[in-house]
């Protein structure tokens, strides 16, 4: 194929390029680029990034090309400023060493021990809600996932403090990180404006809290029976070495960020979609009532809640929590006839990829049944990137899905959620994709309402 430079996305302004549109409504902007070409140039000031819009090209990049397309680029450079060099952000070389050391903490045999805790956390938060009250459900979902983190990932007193700092700090840190993605000019973020100072203060508090966790686990020995203990105890099969203190600090930060915010986003969108689709809500309520019959959800229930899973999978298709991801090329490469020099930023927008009508019929429709075993197609399975693909696929995928299934079932068993806002709920990029607002009024489910 003859090589030619990328087509540049229309609408670039002098000096700033596409930065304004990207800051205003990135999902709309990225979705609009599908028709422009499989690889589209995006201008951010003097900088050109490459947006890949073709699902097959993205898969080939993630699966076969993971060394040429390494972690980095606009999105991960920004995340690295918070999460350091943990598993989610490290380069392929570090990843080959870190992933086997992290894997034992996430293997299927350890997950059942967390399910009861997840169930108790969802009961605790949703059990404290008052009938008739109106709540910001996205914040409540973050309360559940932060509580789960403190009771499964890092269970010490210091761990609870670190998770509380994450819960408090994320609403400020994540939108700021998002701005850093599209304004990749370091000095802009170093000017001592009130916003930048708040960012620095919050980040410093978070780092300090996480450092205290590492110090305390080192002093008292791991053995807390939590995920962090498993990570600290892991040893390389090759040379018997474990993770260093700095690596452990970065893993805690990564796991807290990834674990709390992504699952909170998934749950928020699921509650939003279910509240707007009465047919889906009724089927969900029937399944939950039949399976749980008023008792608390446990690990054995997971296989008996398939509709819950289809609802969550479909939610992540329409509103993937990790909606925008990036890579940095480590060598000169070529994608669909476009030459991409080493050191370039390559972006892919999972939200836009999931709305490709070639892959998903009626892509804008919320249809959990498209994931029924008799309906789902290989093209759909391959076109789903909500949990990534290839070697960098989400390590917490089962953990997050179990947590979301249990929380969705627990909330559905207790409550009807009625949207309290007339304004449409819009997707807003705050590093993860969150609803612009999710105020809902709570009505208890009566015995006969399912
Ligand atoms: C259901 C909610 C979740 C979603 C949608 C999600 C999404 C993702 C995605 C898309 C990736 C790949 C990113 C890329 O290719 O650049 C990823 C990686 C990762 N996730 Fe998740 N995640 C979720 C839950 C979790 C949880 C609960 C944890 C930890 C407890 C976690 C920890 C990680 C880590 C450490 C990585 C990096 C893996 C690697 O590079 O080897 N995630 N996640």
Tab-separated table of C-alpha atoms and ligand atoms in Angstrom:
chain	number	residue	atom	x	y	z
A	1	UNK	CA	0.000	0.000	0.000
A	2	UNK	CA	1.430	3.443	-0.913
A	3	UNK	CA	2.150	5.508	2.185
A	4	UNK	CA	0.511	8.904	2.667
A	5	UNK	CA	0.326	11.312	5.621
A	6	UNK	CA	-2.813	11.161	7.777
A	7	UNK	CA	-5.886	13.121	6.825
A	8	UNK	CA	-6.198	15.907	9.404
A	9	UNK	CA	-9.521	16.111	11.271
A	10	UNK	CA	-11.559	19.046	9.963
A	11	UNK	CA	-11.993	22.202	12.022
A	12	UNK	CA	-8.429	22.794	13.316
A	13	UNK	CA	-7.980	26.404	14.500
A	14	UNK	CA	-4.714	28.333	14.174
A	15	UNK	CA	-2.386	27.825	17.167
A	16	UNK	CA	-4.684	25.629	19.289
A	17	UNK	CA	-5.720	23.118	16.609
A	18	UNK	CA	-8.524	20.868	17.900
A	19	UNK	CA	-7.838	21.429	21.631
A	20	UNK	CA	-10.963	23.551	22.179
A	21	UNK	CA	-13.352	20.966	20.724
A	22	UNK	CA	-11.583	18.195	22.584
A	23	UNK	CA	-11.956	19.984	25.891
A	24	UNK	CA	-15.620	20.816	25.208
A	25	UNK	CA	-16.971	17.479	23.971
A	26	UNK	CA	-14.284	14.905	23.217
A	27	UNK	CA	-16.671	11.979	22.686
A	28	UNK	CA	-18.650	13.841	20.033
A	29	UNK	CA	-15.411	14.942	18.353
A	30	UNK	CA	-13.878	11.449	18.275
A	31	UNK	CA	-17.091	9.787	17.101
A	32	UNK	CA	-17.307	12.265	14.210
A	33	UNK	CA	-13.853	11.232	12.913
A	34	UNK	CA	-14.892	7.688	11.887
A	35	UNK	CA	-15.974	8.928	8.457
A	36	UNK	CA	-12.714	10.841	7.947
A	37	UNK	CA	-10.438	7.800	7.785
A	38	UNK	CA	-9.008	4.802	9.672
A	39	UNK	CA	-6.131	6.981	10.965
A	40	UNK	CA	-6.829	10.688	11.507
A	41	UNK	CA	-4.408	13.439	12.473
A	42	UNK	CA	-5.408	15.550	15.483
A	43	UNK	CA	-3.716	18.886	16.087
A	44	UNK	CA	-2.971	20.011	19.637
A	45	UNK	CA	-1.059	23.249	19.314
A	46	UNK	CA	2.102	22.401	17.367
A	47	UNK	CA	1.698	18.725	18.146
A	48	UNK	CA	0.019	16.107	15.894
A	49	UNK	CA	-1.476	12.974	17.454
A	50	UNK	CA	-2.849	10.050	15.485
A	51	UNK	CA	-6.388	8.840	16.180
A	52	UNK	CA	-7.140	5.240	15.105
A	53	UNK	CA	-10.837	4.845	14.299
A	54	UNK	CA	-10.893	1.312	12.846
A	55	UNK	CA	-11.644	-1.451	15.427
A	56	UNK	CA	-9.543	-4.078	13.630
A	57	UNK	CA	-6.527	-1.777	13.512
A	58	UNK	CA	-6.933	-1.048	17.228
A	59	UNK	CA	-7.071	-4.773	18.017
A	60	UNK	CA	-3.947	-5.467	15.930
A	61	UNK	CA	-2.158	-2.675	17.770
A	62	UNK	CA	-3.122	-3.993	21.220
A	63	UNK	CA	-2.610	-7.677	20.555
A	64	UNK	CA	0.261	-8.097	18.083
A	65	UNK	CA	1.822	-4.638	18.266
A	66	UNK	CA	2.014	-4.084	22.003
A	67	UNK	CA	5.795	-3.459	21.920
A	68	UNK	CA	5.725	-1.013	18.986
A	69	UNK	CA	2.697	0.723	20.522
A	70	UNK	CA	3.807	0.987	24.136
A	71	UNK	CA	2.093	2.594	27.121
A	72	UNK	CA	2.513	6.324	26.886
A	73	UNK	CA	1.088	9.026	24.699
A	74	UNK	CA	-1.145	11.890	25.764
A	75	UNK	CA	-3.500	9.949	28.033
A	76	UNK	CA	-1.007	7.773	29.877
A	77	UNK	CA	1.622	10.514	30.215
A	78	UNK	CA	-1.016	12.496	32.138
A	79	UNK	CA	-2.066	9.491	34.244
A	80	UNK	CA	1.579	8.688	34.996
A	81	UNK	CA	1.918	12.064	36.712
A	82	UNK	CA	-0.441	10.654	39.350
A	83	UNK	CA	-0.058	6.876	39.234
A	84	UNK	CA	3.705	6.716	38.640
A	85	UNK	CA	5.129	3.646	36.931
A	86	UNK	CA	2.560	1.083	38.102
A	87	UNK	CA	1.200	-1.802	36.051
A	88	UNK	CA	-1.324	0.332	34.121
A	89	UNK	CA	1.224	2.923	32.991
A	90	UNK	CA	4.629	1.164	32.811
A	91	UNK	CA	6.440	0.377	29.559
A	92	UNK	CA	6.501	-3.097	27.962
A	93	UNK	CA	9.905	-3.918	29.500
A	94	UNK	CA	8.760	-3.218	33.098
A	95	UNK	CA	5.404	-4.830	32.374
A	96	UNK	CA	6.988	-8.198	31.551
A	97	UNK	CA	8.377	-8.242	35.116
A	98	UNK	CA	5.468	-6.578	36.975
A	99	UNK	CA	2.486	-8.445	35.532
A	100	UNK	CA	3.529	-11.965	36.727
A	101	UNK	CA	4.135	-10.488	40.196
A	102	UNK	CA	0.652	-8.905	40.250
A	103	UNK	CA	-1.247	-11.789	38.659
A	104	UNK	CA	-1.533	-14.060	41.756
A	105	UNK	CA	-3.501	-11.333	43.566
A	106	UNK	CA	-6.185	-11.428	40.860
A	107	UNK	CA	-6.406	-15.132	40.040
A	108	UNK	CA	-9.878	-16.719	40.080
A	109	UNK	CA	-9.182	-18.769	43.224
A	110	UNK	CA	-8.762	-15.647	45.420
A	111	UNK	CA	-11.836	-13.782	44.175
A	112	UNK	CA	-14.567	-15.668	46.115
A	113	UNK	CA	-13.106	-14.398	49.386
A	114	UNK	CA	-13.875	-10.836	48.288
A	115	UNK	CA	-17.479	-11.382	47.173
A	116	UNK	CA	-18.975	-11.417	50.676
A	117	UNK	CA	-17.130	-8.177	51.457
A	118	UNK	CA	-18.413	-6.551	48.256
A	119	UNK	CA	-21.941	-7.611	49.157
A	120	UNK	CA	-21.632	-6.171	52.666
A	121	UNK	CA	-20.309	-2.847	51.304
A	122	UNK	CA	-23.188	-2.509	48.817
A	123	UNK	CA	-25.672	-3.369	51.601
A	124	UNK	CA	-24.058	-0.882	53.986
A	125	UNK	CA	-24.184	2.071	51.586
A	126	UNK	CA	-27.571	1.382	49.953
A	127	UNK	CA	-29.072	0.298	53.296
A	128	UNK	CA	-28.405	3.767	54.739
A	129	UNK	CA	-30.377	5.533	51.989
A	130	UNK	CA	-33.704	7.104	53.035
A	131	UNK	CA	-36.890	6.482	51.066
A	132	UNK	CA	-38.026	9.626	49.263
A	133	UNK	CA	-34.612	11.285	49.366
A	134	UNK	CA	-32.757	12.499	46.283
A	135	UNK	CA	-29.089	11.589	46.008
A	136	UNK	CA	-26.166	12.084	43.642
A	137	UNK	CA	-25.881	8.421	42.715
A	138	UNK	CA	-22.453	8.761	41.088
A	139	UNK	CA	-21.059	9.854	44.464
A	140	UNK	CA	-22.826	6.974	46.194
A	141	UNK	CA	-21.298	4.537	43.701
A	142	UNK	CA	-17.845	5.931	44.470
A	143	UNK	CA	-18.599	5.426	48.174
A	144	UNK	CA	-19.337	1.745	47.522
A	145	UNK	CA	-16.242	1.135	45.398
A	146	UNK	CA	-13.972	3.062	47.814
A	147	UNK	CA	-15.355	1.017	50.703
A	148	UNK	CA	-14.721	-2.210	48.776
A	149	UNK	CA	-11.150	-1.028	48.137
A	150	UNK	CA	-10.520	-0.439	51.846
A	151	UNK	CA	-11.835	-3.886	52.750
A	152	UNK	CA	-10.266	-5.968	49.981
A	153	UNK	CA	-7.300	-4.190	48.431
A	154	UNK	CA	-5.641	-2.444	51.385
A	155	UNK	CA	-7.355	-3.381	54.639
A	156	UNK	CA	-5.129	-1.675	57.230
A	157	UNK	CA	-6.077	1.578	58.989
A	158	UNK	CA	-3.574	3.397	56.746
A	159	UNK	CA	-5.160	1.685	53.720
A	160	UNK	CA	-8.555	3.049	54.724
A	161	UNK	CA	-7.046	6.548	54.997
A	162	UNK	CA	-5.455	6.218	51.548
A	163	UNK	CA	-8.729	5.065	49.985
A	164	UNK	CA	-10.541	7.959	51.708
A	165	UNK	CA	-7.990	10.381	50.203
A	166	UNK	CA	-8.599	8.794	46.787
A	167	UNK	CA	-12.370	9.089	47.195
A	168	UNK	CA	-12.068	12.745	48.286
A	169	UNK	CA	-9.328	13.654	45.817
A	170	UNK	CA	-10.543	12.034	42.607
A	171	UNK	CA	-13.347	14.486	41.778
A	172	UNK	CA	-10.675	17.207	41.716
A	173	UNK	CA	-7.717	15.293	40.307
A	174	UNK	CA	-9.411	13.490	37.429
A	175	UNK	CA	-10.871	16.512	35.586
A	176	UNK	CA	-7.472	18.227	35.986
A	177	UNK	CA	-5.714	15.188	34.517
A	178	UNK	CA	-8.149	15.224	31.630
A	179	UNK	CA	-7.225	18.853	30.850
A	180	UNK	CA	-3.557	17.833	30.915
A	181	UNK	CA	-4.271	15.267	28.171
A	182	UNK	CA	-5.447	17.898	25.711
A	183	UNK	CA	-3.180	20.744	26.804
A	184	UNK	CA	0.143	18.868	26.642
A	185	UNK	CA	2.177	21.958	27.568
A	186	UNK	CA	3.856	21.281	30.950
A	187	UNK	CA	4.434	24.917	31.978
A	188	UNK	CA	0.691	25.697	31.733
A	189	UNK	CA	0.102	23.236	34.578
A	190	UNK	CA	2.990	24.579	36.659
A	191	UNK	CA	1.817	28.202	36.831
A	192	UNK	CA	0.733	28.699	40.494
A	193	UNK	CA	-2.949	29.336	39.738
A	194	UNK	CA	-5.423	28.369	42.505
A	195	UNK	CA	-6.485	25.323	40.409
A	196	UNK	CA	-2.909	24.082	39.862
A	197	UNK	CA	-2.075	24.652	43.550
A	198	UNK	CA	-5.141	22.646	44.618
A	199	UNK	CA	-4.087	19.847	42.254
A	200	UNK	CA	-0.562	19.761	43.721
A	201	UNK	CA	-1.853	19.801	47.314
A	202	UNK	CA	-4.343	16.998	46.698
A	203	UNK	CA	-1.783	14.882	44.854
A	204	UNK	CA	0.778	15.377	47.637
A	205	UNK	CA	-1.767	14.322	50.300
A	206	UNK	CA	-2.632	11.230	48.295
A	207	UNK	CA	1.014	10.274	47.796
A	208	UNK	CA	1.722	10.754	51.483
A	209	UNK	CA	-1.223	8.532	52.433
A	210	UNK	CA	-0.061	5.804	50.050
A	211	UNK	CA	3.559	6.062	51.329
A	212	UNK	CA	2.260	5.487	54.845
A	213	UNK	CA	0.551	2.298	53.687
A	214	UNK	CA	3.827	0.937	52.276
A	215	UNK	CA	5.785	1.880	55.412
A	216	UNK	CA	3.208	0.297	57.670
A	217	UNK	CA	2.988	-2.966	55.651
A	218	UNK	CA	6.803	-3.191	55.550
A	219	UNK	CA	6.970	-2.650	59.329
A	220	UNK	CA	4.236	-5.057	60.332
A	221	UNK	CA	4.849	-7.599	57.545
A	222	UNK	CA	2.254	-8.180	54.840
A	223	UNK	CA	-0.130	-11.012	55.824
A	224	UNK	CA	-3.261	-8.850	56.059
A	225	UNK	CA	-5.044	-11.353	53.805
A	226	UNK	CA	-5.700	-8.574	51.314
A	227	UNK	CA	-4.717	-7.926	47.747
A	228	UNK	CA	-1.802	-5.695	48.696
A	229	UNK	CA	-0.351	-8.447	50.913
A	230	UNK	CA	-0.492	-10.861	47.965
A	231	UNK	CA	1.299	-8.315	45.787
A	232	UNK	CA	3.992	-7.757	48.449
A	233	UNK	CA	4.537	-11.471	48.983
A	234	UNK	CA	4.841	-12.292	45.256
A	235	UNK	CA	8.295	-13.391	44.073
A	236	UNK	CA	9.628	-13.718	40.526
A	237	UNK	CA	10.019	-17.330	39.379
A	238	UNK	CA	13.200	-16.362	37.543
A	239	UNK	CA	15.293	-14.705	40.257
A	240	UNK	CA	13.134	-14.727	43.413
A	241	UNK	CA	12.958	-10.912	43.546
A	242	UNK	CA	9.820	-9.006	44.559
A	243	UNK	CA	8.551	-5.510	43.828
A	244	UNK	CA	10.535	-2.581	45.262
A	245	UNK	CA	8.901	-0.081	47.665
A	246	UNK	CA	8.547	2.471	44.877
A	247	UNK	CA	6.968	-0.147	42.602
A	248	UNK	CA	4.591	-1.144	45.390
A	249	UNK	CA	3.600	2.472	46.026
A	250	UNK	CA	2.863	2.894	42.320
A	251	UNK	CA	0.849	-0.350	42.269
A	252	UNK	CA	-1.297	0.783	45.199
A	253	UNK	CA	-1.939	4.105	43.519
A	254	UNK	CA	-2.777	2.379	40.196
A	255	UNK	CA	-5.019	-0.228	41.757
A	256	UNK	CA	-6.861	2.356	43.890
A	257	UNK	CA	-7.341	4.694	40.921
A	258	UNK	CA	-8.294	1.928	38.510
A	259	UNK	CA	-10.335	-0.015	41.026
A	260	UNK	CA	-12.389	2.803	42.556
A	261	UNK	CA	-13.179	5.077	39.651
A	262	UNK	CA	-13.782	2.656	36.762
A	263	UNK	CA	-16.225	0.477	38.686
A	264	UNK	CA	-17.999	3.580	40.063
A	265	UNK	CA	-18.387	4.841	36.493
A	266	UNK	CA	-19.757	1.480	35.299
A	267	UNK	CA	-22.289	1.326	38.142
A	268	UNK	CA	-23.374	4.950	37.679
A	269	UNK	CA	-24.073	4.447	33.980
A	270	UNK	CA	-25.825	1.122	34.623
A	271	UNK	CA	-28.189	2.750	37.145
A	272	UNK	CA	-28.806	5.621	34.728
A	273	UNK	CA	-29.627	3.335	31.781
A	274	UNK	CA	-31.775	0.950	33.818
A	275	UNK	CA	-33.786	3.881	35.243
A	276	UNK	CA	-34.547	5.069	31.687
A	277	UNK	CA	-35.504	1.645	30.273
A	278	UNK	CA	-38.512	0.241	32.159
A	279	UNK	CA	-38.475	-3.073	30.224
A	280	UNK	CA	-34.849	-3.727	31.196
A	281	UNK	CA	-35.570	-2.647	34.768
A	282	UNK	CA	-38.452	-5.109	35.117
A	283	UNK	CA	-36.363	-8.028	33.808
A	284	UNK	CA	-33.502	-7.129	36.088
A	285	UNK	CA	-35.828	-6.918	39.096
A	286	UNK	CA	-37.401	-10.290	38.246
A	287	UNK	CA	-33.997	-11.974	37.977
A	288	UNK	CA	-32.758	-10.466	41.233
A	289	UNK	CA	-35.963	-11.333	43.079
A	290	UNK	CA	-35.952	-14.933	41.786
A	291	UNK	CA	-32.279	-15.542	42.562
A	292	UNK	CA	-31.858	-13.685	45.843
A	293	UNK	CA	-35.398	-13.834	47.234
A	294	UNK	CA	-34.564	-11.164	49.790
A	295	UNK	CA	-31.198	-12.512	50.998
A	296	UNK	CA	-27.703	-11.069	50.510
A	297	UNK	CA	-25.902	-11.902	47.233
A	298	UNK	CA	-22.966	-14.341	47.463
A	299	UNK	CA	-20.347	-15.797	45.106
A	300	UNK	CA	-22.533	-18.722	43.961
A	301	UNK	CA	-25.195	-16.248	42.823
A	302	UNK	CA	-22.935	-14.752	40.170
A	303	UNK	CA	-23.635	-17.473	37.586
A	304	UNK	CA	-27.359	-17.181	38.315
A	305	UNK	CA	-27.456	-13.482	37.444
A	306	UNK	CA	-26.777	-13.553	33.677
A	307	UNK	CA	-29.108	-10.659	32.900
A	308	UNK	CA	-27.192	-8.468	35.362
A	309	UNK	CA	-24.038	-9.306	33.397
A	310	UNK	CA	-25.611	-8.497	30.018
A	311	UNK	CA	-26.799	-5.164	31.430
A	312	UNK	CA	-23.271	-4.388	32.636
A	313	UNK	CA	-21.597	-5.499	29.397
A	314	UNK	CA	-24.012	-3.395	27.363
A	315	UNK	CA	-23.485	-0.455	29.726
A	316	UNK	CA	-19.717	-0.690	29.194
A	317	UNK	CA	-20.287	-0.801	25.447
A	318	UNK	CA	-22.291	2.429	25.429
A	319	UNK	CA	-20.366	4.194	28.189
A	320	UNK	CA	-16.950	2.566	28.589
A	321	UNK	CA	-15.371	3.902	31.819
A	322	UNK	CA	-11.927	3.960	30.137
A	323	UNK	CA	-13.316	5.783	27.110
A	324	UNK	CA	-10.080	7.229	25.770
A	325	UNK	CA	-6.723	5.446	25.743
A	326	UNK	CA	-3.359	6.143	24.174
A	327	UNK	CA	-0.082	4.579	23.177
A	328	UNK	CA	3.336	5.934	22.166
A	329	UNK	CA	5.156	4.391	19.192
A	330	UNK	CA	8.601	3.025	20.046
A	331	UNK	CA	9.667	2.670	16.405
A	332	UNK	CA	8.573	3.930	12.971
A	333	UNK	CA	5.366	2.080	12.126
A	334	UNK	CA	2.650	2.112	9.515
A	335	UNK	CA	-1.100	1.791	10.032
A	336	UNK	CA	-3.474	1.477	7.060
A	337	UNK	CA	-0.915	3.141	4.788
A	338	UNK	CA	-0.195	6.007	7.193
A	339	UNK	CA	3.447	6.287	8.293
A	340	UNK	CA	3.729	7.047	12.017
A	341	UNK	CA	7.182	8.059	13.256
A	342	UNK	CA	8.716	6.671	16.469
A	343	UNK	CA	7.736	8.730	19.521
A	344	UNK	CA	4.256	9.642	18.217
A	345	UNK	CA	1.048	9.759	20.256
A	346	UNK	CA	-1.564	7.289	19.083
A	347	UNK	CA	-5.080	7.671	20.497
A	348	UNK	CA	-8.088	5.372	20.343
A	349	UNK	CA	-11.510	6.243	21.632
A	350	UNK	CA	-13.305	3.190	23.001
A	351	UNK	CA	-16.593	5.117	23.211
A	352	UNK	CA	-16.475	5.896	19.473
A	353	UNK	CA	-15.288	2.390	18.500
A	354	UNK	CA	-18.270	0.898	20.350
A	355	UNK	CA	-20.676	3.005	18.286
A	356	UNK	CA	-19.467	1.694	14.938
A	357	UNK	CA	-22.561	0.464	13.028
A	358	UNK	CA	-20.396	-2.052	11.115
A	359	UNK	CA	-19.817	-3.855	14.409
A	360	UNK	CA	-22.962	-3.158	16.459
A	361	UNK	CA	-26.350	-2.873	14.748
A	362	UNK	CA	-28.249	0.212	15.986
A	363	UNK	CA	-25.204	1.203	18.012
A	364	UNK	CA	-26.953	3.923	20.012
A	365	UNK	CA	-29.612	1.543	21.366
A	366	UNK	CA	-29.259	0.117	24.888
A	367	UNK	CA	-29.949	-3.562	24.236
A	368	UNK	CA	-28.534	-5.969	26.859
A	369	UNK	CA	-29.920	-8.910	24.824
A	370	UNK	CA	-27.251	-8.421	22.180
A	371	UNK	CA	-24.976	-10.288	24.631
A	372	UNK	CA	-27.230	-13.386	24.858
A	373	UNK	CA	-25.061	-16.395	23.899
A	374	UNK	CA	-27.342	-17.204	20.964
A	375	UNK	CA	-27.173	-13.617	19.635
A	376	UNK	CA	-23.651	-12.409	20.261
A	377	UNK	CA	-21.348	-12.589	17.221
A	378	UNK	CA	-17.542	-12.978	17.047
A	379	UNK	CA	-17.383	-9.533	15.407
A	380	UNK	CA	-19.129	-8.020	18.437
A	381	UNK	CA	-16.873	-9.827	20.888
A	382	UNK	CA	-13.788	-8.620	19.020
A	383	UNK	CA	-15.208	-5.114	18.722
A	384	UNK	CA	-15.574	-4.728	22.494
A	385	UNK	CA	-12.650	-2.891	24.121
A	386	UNK	CA	-14.156	-1.887	27.474
A	387	UNK	CA	-11.598	-3.970	29.371
A	388	UNK	CA	-8.794	-3.616	26.807
A	389	UNK	CA	-7.208	-6.456	24.818
A	390	UNK	CA	-3.930	-8.341	24.538
A	391	UNK	CA	-1.215	-8.299	27.186
A	392	UNK	CA	-2.356	-5.007	28.700
A	393	UNK	CA	-5.945	-6.199	29.189
A	394	UNK	CA	-7.429	-5.182	32.540
A	395	UNK	CA	-5.994	-7.332	35.331
A	396	UNK	CA	-8.951	-6.415	37.590
A	397	UNK	CA	-11.633	-7.349	35.020
A	398	UNK	CA	-13.177	-10.204	37.052
A	399	UNK	CA	-12.786	-8.276	40.311
A	400	UNK	CA	-14.555	-5.223	38.857
A	401	UNK	CA	-17.319	-7.215	37.186
A	402	UNK	CA	-18.039	-9.248	40.312
A	403	UNK	CA	-18.173	-6.058	42.346
A	404	UNK	CA	-20.490	-4.351	39.860
A	405	UNK	CA	-22.785	-7.406	39.564
A	406	UNK	CA	-23.132	-7.707	43.325
A	407	UNK	CA	-23.750	-3.979	43.791
A	408	UNK	CA	-26.273	-3.769	40.933
A	409	UNK	CA	-28.192	-6.789	42.284
A	410	UNK	CA	-28.137	-5.442	45.849
A	411	UNK	CA	-29.398	-1.992	44.855
A	412	UNK	CA	-32.046	-3.425	42.492
A	413	UNK	CA	-33.330	-5.691	45.259
A	414	UNK	CA	-33.969	-2.708	47.554
A	415	UNK	CA	-34.715	0.339	45.457
A	416	UNK	CA	-36.514	1.840	42.480
A	417	UNK	CA	-34.454	4.782	41.244
A	418	UNK	CA	-36.307	7.637	39.599
A	419	UNK	CA	-34.343	10.309	37.673
A	420	UNK	CA	-34.721	13.596	39.571
A	421	UNK	CA	-33.352	15.879	36.834
A	422	UNK	CA	-35.165	16.885	33.681
A	423	UNK	CA	-31.888	17.879	32.057
A	424	UNK	CA	-30.384	15.192	29.803
A	425	UNK	CA	-27.502	13.258	31.344
A	426	UNK	CA	-24.387	13.764	29.205
A	427	UNK	CA	-21.127	11.802	29.198
A	428	UNK	CA	-18.343	13.932	30.650
A	429	UNK	CA	-14.684	12.963	30.412
A	430	UNK	CA	-13.036	13.172	33.821
A	431	UNK	CA	-10.257	10.766	32.874
A	432	UNK	CA	-12.969	8.120	33.235
A	433	UNK	CA	-16.309	8.739	31.546
A	434	UNK	CA	-18.865	9.932	34.087
A	435	UNK	CA	-22.469	11.143	33.822
A	436	UNK	CA	-22.706	14.955	33.909
A	437	UNK	CA	-25.085	14.586	36.877
A	438	UNK	CA	-26.935	11.604	38.310
A	439	UNK	CA	-29.466	12.828	40.795
A	440	UNK	CA	-32.073	10.197	41.553
A	441	UNK	CA	-35.008	9.899	43.926
A	442	UNK	CA	-35.237	6.691	45.913
A	443	UNK	CA	-38.394	4.651	46.200
A	444	UNK	CA	-38.313	1.418	48.169
A	445	UNK	CA	-39.353	-1.722	46.323
A	446	UNK	CA	-42.421	-3.125	47.971
A	447	UNK	CA	-42.983	-6.895	48.295
A	448	UNK	CA	-45.233	-6.995	45.232
A	449	UNK	CA	-43.347	-4.531	43.021
A	450	UNK	CA	-41.078	-7.000	41.181
B	1	LIG	C1	-15.237	-2.713	35.678
B	1	LIG	C2	-14.418	-1.753	35.777
B	1	LIG	C3	-13.122	-1.656	35.011
B	1	LIG	C4	-12.912	-1.232	33.734
B	1	LIG	C5	-13.961	-0.789	32.735
B	1	LIG	C6	-11.482	-1.285	33.487
B	1	LIG	C7	-10.872	-0.969	32.268
B	1	LIG	C8	-9.542	-1.209	31.994
B	1	LIG	C9	-8.944	-1.097	30.673
B	1	LIG	C10	-9.670	-0.685	29.406
B	1	LIG	C11	-7.637	-1.413	30.799
B	1	LIG	C12	-6.613	-1.461	29.663
B	1	LIG	C13	-6.031	-0.097	29.412
B	1	LIG	C14	-5.141	-0.053	28.171
B	1	LIG	O1	-5.121	-0.966	27.366
B	1	LIG	O2	-4.453	0.947	28.029
B	1	LIG	C15	-7.381	-1.698	32.191
B	1	LIG	C16	-6.156	-2.038	32.729
B	1	LIG	C17	-5.936	-2.191	34.070
B	1	LIG	N1	-6.884	-2.235	35.078
B	1	LIG	FE1	-8.877	-2.092	34.813
B	1	LIG	N2	-10.865	-1.710	34.631
B	1	LIG	C18	-11.819	-1.960	35.568
B	1	LIG	C19	-11.619	-2.418	36.860
B	1	LIG	C20	-10.388	-2.580	37.437
B	1	LIG	C21	-10.163	-2.964	38.824
B	1	LIG	C22	-11.288	-3.274	39.815
B	1	LIG	C23	-8.816	-2.971	39.024
B	1	LIG	C24	-8.031	-3.291	40.250
B	1	LIG	C25	-8.537	-3.686	41.377
B	1	LIG	C26	-8.194	-2.618	37.739
B	1	LIG	C27	-6.836	-2.497	37.533
B	1	LIG	C28	-6.243	-2.377	36.281
B	1	LIG	C29	-4.808	-2.438	36.053
B	1	LIG	C30	-3.751	-2.575	37.139
B	1	LIG	C31	-4.611	-2.343	34.661
B	1	LIG	C32	-3.304	-2.415	33.902
B	1	LIG	C33	-3.104	-3.837	33.389
B	1	LIG	C34	-1.828	-4.055	32.579
B	1	LIG	O3	-1.378	-3.153	31.874
B	1	LIG	O4	-1.293	-5.169	32.669
B	1	LIG	N3	-9.177	-2.382	36.829
B	1	LIG	N4	-8.575	-1.587	32.898
